[in-house]
Coordinates of C-alpha atoms in Angstrom, one line a residue:
M1 CA 0.0 0.0 0.0
E2 CA 2.2 2.8 -1.3
D3 CA -0.2 5.7 -0.9
P4 CA -3.2 4.6 1.3
P5 CA -5.0 8.0 1.3
R6 CA -5.7 7.9 -2.4
F7 CA -8.4 5.3 -1.9
L8 CA -10.4 7.6 0.4
P9 CA -11.6 11.2 0.2
A10 CA -9.6 13.5 2.4
D11 CA -12.6 14.4 4.6
V12 CA -13.4 10.7 5.2
L13 CA -9.7 9.9 6.1
T14 CA -9.7 12.8 8.4
G15 CA -12.8 11.6 10.2
I16 CA -11.4 8.1 10.6
L17 CA -8.0 9.3 12.0
R18 CA -9.7 11.7 14.5
R19 CA -11.4 8.7 16.1
L20 CA -8.0 7.0 16.9
P21 CA -6.6 7.1 20.4
P22 CA -3.4 9.3 20.7
R23 CA -0.8 6.5 20.5
D24 CA -2.5 4.9 17.4
L25 CA -2.8 8.3 15.8
A26 CA 1.0 8.8 16.3
V27 CA 1.6 5.4 14.6
S28 CA -0.7 6.3 11.7
R29 CA 1.1 9.6 11.2
S30 CA 4.3 7.6 10.5
V31 CA 2.8 5.4 7.8
C32 CA 3.5 7.8 4.9
K33 CA 4.0 11.5 4.1
A34 CA 0.4 11.9 2.9
W35 CA -1.1 10.6 6.2
R36 CA 1.3 12.8 8.1
A37 CA 0.1 15.8 6.2
V38 CA -3.5 14.9 7.0
V39 CA -2.8 14.6 10.7
D40 CA -0.8 17.8 10.8
A41 CA -3.3 19.8 8.8
G42 CA -6.1 18.7 11.1
R43 CA -3.9 19.5 14.2
M44 CA -4.9 16.1 15.6
L45 CA -1.9 15.4 17.8
R46 CA -2.6 16.7 21.2
P47 CA 0.2 19.1 22.3
D48 CA -0.2 17.9 26.0
L49 CA 0.9 14.4 24.9
L50 CA 4.1 15.7 23.3
P51 CA 7.4 16.6 25.1
L52 CA 6.7 20.4 24.9
S53 CA 7.2 21.4 28.6
V54 CA 9.7 20.9 31.3
G55 CA 8.7 18.4 33.9
G56 CA 11.9 18.4 36.0
I57 CA 15.6 17.7 36.1
F58 CA 17.0 14.2 36.6
I59 CA 20.3 14.3 38.6
S60 CA 22.8 11.5 38.3
L61 CA 25.1 11.0 41.3
A62 CA 28.7 9.9 41.4
R63 CA 31.0 8.6 44.2
Q64 CA 28.0 7.0 46.0
P65 CA 25.9 3.9 45.1
A66 CA 22.7 5.9 44.7
P67 CA 20.0 6.0 42.0
P68 CA 19.3 9.2 40.0
L69 CA 17.1 11.9 41.6
L70 CA 14.2 13.8 40.1
F71 CA 14.1 17.5 41.1
A72 CA 10.7 18.8 40.0
P73 CA 7.6 20.8 40.9
P74 CA 5.3 19.0 43.4
A75 CA 2.6 18.9 40.7
M76 CA 4.8 16.5 38.7
A77 CA 4.8 13.8 41.5
P78 CA 1.7 12.0 40.3
K79 CA 2.7 12.4 36.7
I80 CA 6.3 11.2 36.5
G81 CA 7.5 7.9 37.9
G82 CA 10.9 9.2 39.0
K83 CA 11.9 6.2 41.0
L84 CA 14.1 4.6 38.4
E85 CA 15.1 1.7 40.6
R86 CA 11.8 0.0 39.5
Y87 CA 13.3 -0.6 36.1
V88 CA 16.4 -2.6 37.1
K89 CA 17.1 -5.7 39.1
M90 CA 18.9 -4.6 42.2
E91 CA 20.6 -7.7 43.6
D92 CA 23.0 -5.6 45.6
C93 CA 23.6 -1.9 46.5
F94 CA 25.7 -1.3 43.4
D95 CA 23.0 -2.5 40.9
I96 CA 21.6 1.0 40.4
P97 CA 20.1 2.6 37.3
T98 CA 22.4 4.8 35.3
I99 CA 21.0 7.4 32.9
I100 CA 23.1 7.1 29.7
G101 CA 20.9 9.4 27.6
C102 CA 17.6 11.3 27.5
C103 CA 15.6 12.3 24.4
N104 CA 12.1 13.8 24.2
G105 CA 10.6 12.1 27.2
L106 CA 12.5 8.8 27.0
L107 CA 15.5 7.8 29.2
F108 CA 18.1 5.3 28.2
L109 CA 19.3 3.3 31.2
D110 CA 22.1 0.6 31.1
D111 CA 20.2 -1.9 28.9
Q112 CA 16.6 -0.5 28.5
V113 CA 14.6 2.5 27.4
V114 CA 12.2 3.9 30.0
N115 CA 9.3 6.4 29.8
P116 CA 8.8 7.6 33.4
V117 CA 5.4 9.2 32.5
T118 CA 3.7 6.1 31.1
R119 CA 5.6 3.9 33.5
R120 CA 6.6 1.7 30.6
W121 CA 10.0 0.3 29.5
A122 CA 11.5 -2.0 26.9
P123 CA 14.8 -3.9 27.0
V124 CA 17.6 -3.1 24.5
P125 CA 19.5 -6.3 23.5
P126 CA 23.3 -6.4 23.7
C127 CA 25.1 -4.8 20.8
P128 CA 26.8 -7.4 18.6
V129 CA 30.1 -5.6 19.0
G130 CA 30.6 -7.4 22.3
P131 CA 29.8 -7.4 26.0
D132 CA 31.7 -4.2 26.6
A133 CA 30.3 -2.4 23.5
Y134 CA 29.3 0.7 25.4
N135 CA 32.9 1.2 26.6
Q136 CA 34.1 1.2 23.0
G137 CA 32.5 4.5 22.0
D138 CA 29.6 6.8 22.6
V139 CA 25.9 5.7 22.9
Y140 CA 23.0 7.9 22.0
L141 CA 19.2 7.7 22.1
V142 CA 17.1 9.2 19.3
F143 CA 13.3 9.7 19.7
D144 CA 10.9 12.1 18.0
P145 CA 7.2 11.2 18.9
S146 CA 5.9 13.8 16.4
V147 CA 7.4 11.7 13.6
S148 CA 7.2 8.1 14.9
P149 CA 6.4 6.2 18.1
H150 CA 9.7 4.2 17.6
Y151 CA 13.1 5.1 18.9
E152 CA 16.7 4.3 17.9
V153 CA 20.0 3.8 19.8
L154 CA 23.3 4.6 18.1
L155 CA 26.7 3.3 19.0
I156 CA 29.7 5.3 17.6
Q157 CA 32.9 3.5 18.1
D158 CA 36.1 5.5 18.9
T159 CA 39.5 5.4 17.1
Y160 CA 40.8 2.6 19.2
S161 CA 38.0 0.1 18.7
Y162 CA 36.5 1.2 15.3
E163 CA 35.6 -1.9 13.3
G164 CA 37.8 -4.0 15.6
Q165 CA 41.0 -2.6 14.2
L166 CA 43.6 0.0 15.2
M167 CA 43.2 3.0 12.9
E168 CA 46.3 4.4 11.2
E169 CA 47.3 7.7 12.7
G170 CA 47.5 9.5 9.4
S171 CA 44.0 8.6 8.2
E172 CA 41.0 10.9 8.5
W173 CA 38.7 10.8 11.5
P174 CA 35.8 10.3 11.3
P175 CA 36.2 8.3 8.1
S176 CA 34.3 9.4 4.9
T177 CA 32.0 6.4 5.4
C178 CA 31.6 5.9 9.1
M179 CA 30.1 2.6 10.2
M180 CA 27.7 2.9 13.1
W181 CA 25.7 0.4 15.0
V182 CA 22.0 1.3 15.1
Y183 CA 19.3 -0.4 17.2
S184 CA 15.7 0.2 16.0
S185 CA 12.7 -0.5 18.2
R186 CA 10.7 -0.9 15.0
T187 CA 12.8 -4.0 14.0
G188 CA 14.0 -5.0 17.5
R189 CA 17.5 -5.6 16.4
W190 CA 20.9 -4.0 15.9
E191 CA 22.2 -3.3 12.4
K192 CA 25.5 -1.9 11.2
K193 CA 24.8 1.1 9.0
P194 CA 27.2 3.2 6.7
F195 CA 26.9 6.9 7.4
V196 CA 28.4 9.1 4.7
R197 CA 30.2 12.2 5.7
E198 CA 29.3 15.6 4.2
G199 CA 32.2 18.1 4.5
G200 CA 35.6 17.6 6.0
P201 CA 36.8 15.5 8.9
A202 CA 37.6 16.6 12.5
G203 CA 41.3 15.9 11.7
T204 CA 43.6 12.9 11.4
V205 CA 43.4 10.0 13.8
A206 CA 46.6 11.2 15.5
E207 CA 45.2 14.7 16.0
V208 CA 41.9 13.5 17.3
R209 CA 43.6 11.1 19.7
S210 CA 45.7 13.9 21.1
A211 CA 42.7 16.2 21.6
P212 CA 41.4 16.6 25.1
T213 CA 38.5 14.4 26.2
P214 CA 35.7 16.4 27.9
E215 CA 34.7 14.9 31.2
Y216 CA 31.0 15.5 30.5
R217 CA 29.6 15.3 27.0
H218 CA 26.1 16.1 25.9
A219 CA 23.9 15.3 22.9
V220 CA 20.7 17.0 21.7
Y221 CA 18.1 16.1 19.0
W222 CA 16.9 18.9 16.8
H223 CA 14.8 18.9 13.6
G224 CA 15.6 15.3 12.6
A225 CA 19.3 15.3 13.5
L226 CA 21.4 14.2 16.5
Y227 CA 24.1 16.6 17.6
A228 CA 26.7 14.7 19.7
H229 CA 29.7 16.1 21.5
C230 CA 32.2 13.3 20.9
K231 CA 35.0 12.1 23.0
N232 CA 37.7 13.9 21.1
D233 CA 36.2 17.4 21.4
F234 CA 34.2 17.8 18.2
I235 CA 30.5 17.6 17.3
M236 CA 28.9 15.2 14.9
R237 CA 25.6 16.1 13.3
I238 CA 24.0 12.8 12.4
N239 CA 20.9 12.4 10.3
V240 CA 19.5 8.9 11.0
S241 CA 16.9 9.0 8.3
N242 CA 19.3 9.4 5.3
Y243 CA 22.5 8.0 6.9
K244 CA 24.6 11.1 6.5
Y245 CA 26.7 13.0 9.0
Q246 CA 28.7 16.2 9.3
V247 CA 31.5 17.3 11.6
V248 CA 30.9 20.6 13.4
K249 CA 33.9 22.2 15.1
L250 CA 33.5 23.8 18.5
P251 CA 33.4 27.6 18.8
A252 CA 36.8 29.2 18.2
G253 CA 39.1 29.0 21.2
V254 CA 36.9 26.5 23.1
N255 CA 38.3 23.1 24.1
A256 CA 38.3 20.8 27.1
I257 CA 41.9 21.7 28.0
V258 CA 40.9 25.3 28.8
Y259 CA 37.3 24.8 30.0
F260 CA 36.1 22.0 32.3
H261 CA 32.3 22.0 31.9
L262 CA 31.2 22.3 28.3
H263 CA 27.5 22.1 27.5
L264 CA 25.9 21.3 24.1
V265 CA 22.2 22.0 24.6
K266 CA 18.9 22.5 22.8
S267 CA 17.0 25.7 23.5
K268 CA 14.4 28.1 22.0
Y269 CA 15.8 28.5 18.5
G270 CA 17.9 25.3 18.0
V271 CA 21.4 24.1 19.1
Y272 CA 23.4 26.1 21.6
F273 CA 26.8 25.7 23.2
A274 CA 27.6 27.1 26.7
L275 CA 30.4 27.3 29.2
L276 CA 31.4 29.0 32.4
C277 CA 34.8 30.7 32.3
E278 CA 36.8 32.8 34.6
R279 CA 35.0 35.0 37.2
R280 CA 31.7 33.2 36.4
Q281 CA 31.3 34.6 32.9
L282 CA 28.6 32.7 31.1
R283 CA 29.1 32.5 27.3
V284 CA 26.4 31.1 25.1
W285 CA 26.8 30.5 21.3
F286 CA 24.0 29.7 18.9
L287 CA 24.6 27.4 15.9
N288 CA 23.5 29.2 12.8
E289 CA 22.8 26.7 10.1
F290 CA 22.6 28.2 6.6
G291 CA 21.7 25.0 4.7
A292 CA 23.8 22.9 2.4
G293 CA 25.9 21.9 5.4
H294 CA 27.2 25.4 6.2
T295 CA 27.2 26.3 9.9
E296 CA 28.6 29.1 12.1
W297 CA 28.7 29.6 15.8
V298 CA 27.5 33.1 16.8
L299 CA 28.2 34.4 20.4
K300 CA 24.7 35.3 21.6
Y301 CA 25.2 35.9 25.3
D302 CA 28.3 36.9 27.3
T303 CA 26.9 37.5 30.8
N304 CA 28.7 38.0 34.1
L305 CA 26.7 35.9 36.6
E306 CA 28.5 37.4 39.6
T307 CA 26.9 40.7 38.7
V308 CA 23.5 39.3 37.8
L309 CA 23.2 37.2 40.9
A310 CA 24.4 40.0 43.1
Q311 CA 21.3 42.0 42.3
F312 CA 19.0 39.5 44.1
S313 CA 18.5 38.3 47.6
L314 CA 19.6 34.7 47.7
D315 CA 18.7 34.2 51.4
H316 CA 15.7 32.0 52.0
D317 CA 14.8 33.9 55.2
D318 CA 14.5 37.1 53.1
C319 CA 12.6 35.6 50.3
P320 CA 10.3 32.6 51.1
I321 CA 9.1 30.9 47.9
N322 CA 5.8 29.4 46.9
R323 CA 5.5 25.6 46.0
P324 CA 9.3 25.0 45.6
W325 CA 10.7 22.2 43.5
M326 CA 11.8 19.2 45.5
I327 CA 13.3 15.8 45.1
L328 CA 10.5 13.4 44.0
Q329 CA 11.4 9.8 44.5
D330 CA 7.9 8.5 45.3
D331 CA 5.2 9.1 42.6
N332 CA 2.5 8.5 45.3
Y333 CA 3.4 11.9 46.8
N334 CA 0.2 13.6 47.8
N335 CA 0.1 16.9 45.8
E336 CA -2.3 19.4 47.4
D337 CA -3.0 21.2 44.1
G338 CA -2.6 18.8 41.2
S339 CA -3.7 21.6 38.8
F340 CA -0.7 23.8 39.6
E341 CA 1.8 24.0 36.7
W342 CA 5.0 25.9 36.9
D343 CA 5.1 29.2 35.1
F344 CA 8.5 30.0 33.8
E345 CA 7.6 33.6 33.4
N346 CA 6.1 34.6 36.7
N347 CA 6.6 32.0 39.5
N348 CA 8.9 32.9 42.4
L349 CA 10.6 35.9 40.8
L350 CA 13.4 37.2 43.0
E351 CA 13.4 40.8 44.0
I352 CA 16.2 43.1 42.9
I353 CA 18.2 44.6 45.8
E354 CA 18.5 48.3 45.7
G355 CA 21.2 50.4 47.3
A356 CA 24.9 50.1 48.3
D357 CA 24.7 46.7 49.9
V358 CA 25.0 44.9 46.6
K359 CA 28.1 42.7 46.5
C360 CA 29.4 40.3 43.9
Y361 CA 28.2 36.8 44.2
S362 CA 31.2 34.7 45.2
G363 CA 29.8 31.1 45.5
F364 CA 30.2 28.3 43.0
I365 CA 27.9 28.0 40.1
Y366 CA 27.0 24.7 38.2
I367 CA 25.0 24.6 35.0
F368 CA 22.2 22.1 35.3
G369 CA 20.9 22.6 31.8
F370 CA 18.8 24.8 29.5
H371 CA 15.1 25.1 29.1
P372 CA 14.5 23.5 25.6
F373 CA 11.9 26.0 24.6
K374 CA 13.0 29.3 26.3
E375 CA 16.4 30.9 26.5
V376 CA 16.7 30.1 30.2
V377 CA 19.6 28.4 32.0
F378 CA 19.2 26.3 35.2
L379 CA 21.9 27.0 37.7
Y380 CA 22.8 25.2 40.9
L381 CA 24.4 27.6 43.5
S382 CA 26.7 27.0 46.4
N383 CA 23.9 27.5 49.0
G384 CA 22.0 24.6 47.5
R385 CA 19.5 26.7 45.6
V386 CA 18.5 26.0 42.0
V387 CA 17.5 29.1 40.0
A388 CA 16.3 29.8 36.4
C389 CA 18.2 32.6 34.8
H390 CA 16.5 34.3 31.8
L391 CA 19.3 35.2 29.4
N392 CA 17.4 37.9 27.5
N393 CA 16.6 40.0 30.5
S394 CA 18.6 38.6 33.5
K395 CA 15.3 37.8 35.3
I396 CA 15.9 35.2 38.1
Q397 CA 13.3 32.6 39.3
D398 CA 13.9 30.5 42.5
L399 CA 13.1 26.9 41.9
G400 CA 13.9 25.8 45.4
Q401 CA 16.4 24.2 47.7
L402 CA 18.1 21.0 46.5
H403 CA 18.5 18.8 49.5
L404 CA 21.0 16.2 48.5
P405 CA 21.4 13.0 50.6
Y406 CA 25.1 13.3 50.1
R407 CA 27.7 16.0 49.7
P408 CA 27.1 18.5 46.7
D409 CA 30.2 17.3 44.9
V410 CA 28.6 13.9 44.1
I411 CA 26.5 15.5 41.3
D412 CA 27.7 13.9 38.1
T413 CA 25.4 14.7 35.2
T414 CA 21.9 16.3 34.8
F415 CA 19.1 15.8 32.3
V416 CA 16.3 18.4 31.8
Y417 CA 13.3 16.1 31.3
T418 CA 10.3 16.9 29.0
P419 CA 7.4 14.5 29.7
C420 CA 5.9 12.6 26.7
W421 CA 2.8 10.3 26.7
M422 CA 3.7 8.5 23.5
G423 CA 6.2 5.9 22.5
E424 CA 6.1 2.1 21.8
L425 CA 7.4 0.4 25.0
S426 CA 6.3 -3.1 25.9
E427 CA 6.6 -3.5 29.7
H428 CA 5.0 -1.6 32.5
Y429 CA 4.5 -1.5 36.3

């Protein structure tokens, strides 16, 4: 059935599709371009089922055998099953879930994909590369529920394990045709796929091996492409649908030798890159994509957070907040007002301090992530508070106090979570 809609008048097909439940409608939308056009023209996909809002921030911990935490508004407690221990077999205290990736409402744990909203999960079989496959490169999750209910997992091998051979130091990396392992939930199996490079390489194998390895690397999905900050300090833009990829260099002068925490993120207009440099200067670049593979990093914000944060009272006694975010580990939490949704424009705005008492903020600052639909950065401060800083107007919102069960330095990685009610996952609790 190459073009199913041709057998039915458009109004009849529209009427049939409107009767489908949301998950079946998402499946139907992925059948062909004509059906997708009918669904989109009729605005049939409910926005509240798609990952279009921030539900909270998952926090992975290091140095302690502890599961990830969900820091979120109280209203999210009955909606997000944040207790990820439910999805793994914990035979001893070290068998804890580890978040490897996060994409549009799905989490990729050690060997399974989980949707904390629907409380469903599905196992991912071992990659044919071998039992230590995930240690031979970088692993990424790709999921776009507006296109398909299915997801994919990508394994990109590094220069030491690529194709089971040692790459010659003078050869290009990544190669012009880069073989990647791809797991598809549609087929339920791993396949080795050739991805053809568009444009130049990151460098030679020798140059890439000598490049610094960022301690924390991030990946984002934007408009059909995966942007991955790879081990050797460059970005790959990977199009899974047409098996092509492109190397994107970091902004000029930026590398893991000079800067410790580098953040590749998705925000309001697309792909951004952020870092904190000396004296708490926050620099944010936007990736301008001209088409035909041409890209350019544009410095969009260069903000001194010492000055910005100094304008506000950061003392809880001076500024009590309403319905603060908290660690939600039990989705049976009794929320007093389930209708309350967090407003990223007006909730818990901090007051500007007037007068001569203003001093520079001197505590540490840690970037928790960016709001995917607003130019807002989430910051963790030395007094344990988490704030949302609006980059376009320096407005500050207090999200609440993060009460960690361990010392603050056990924070490893963070994932801004956007709830999604769709996705084909088989198991549930």
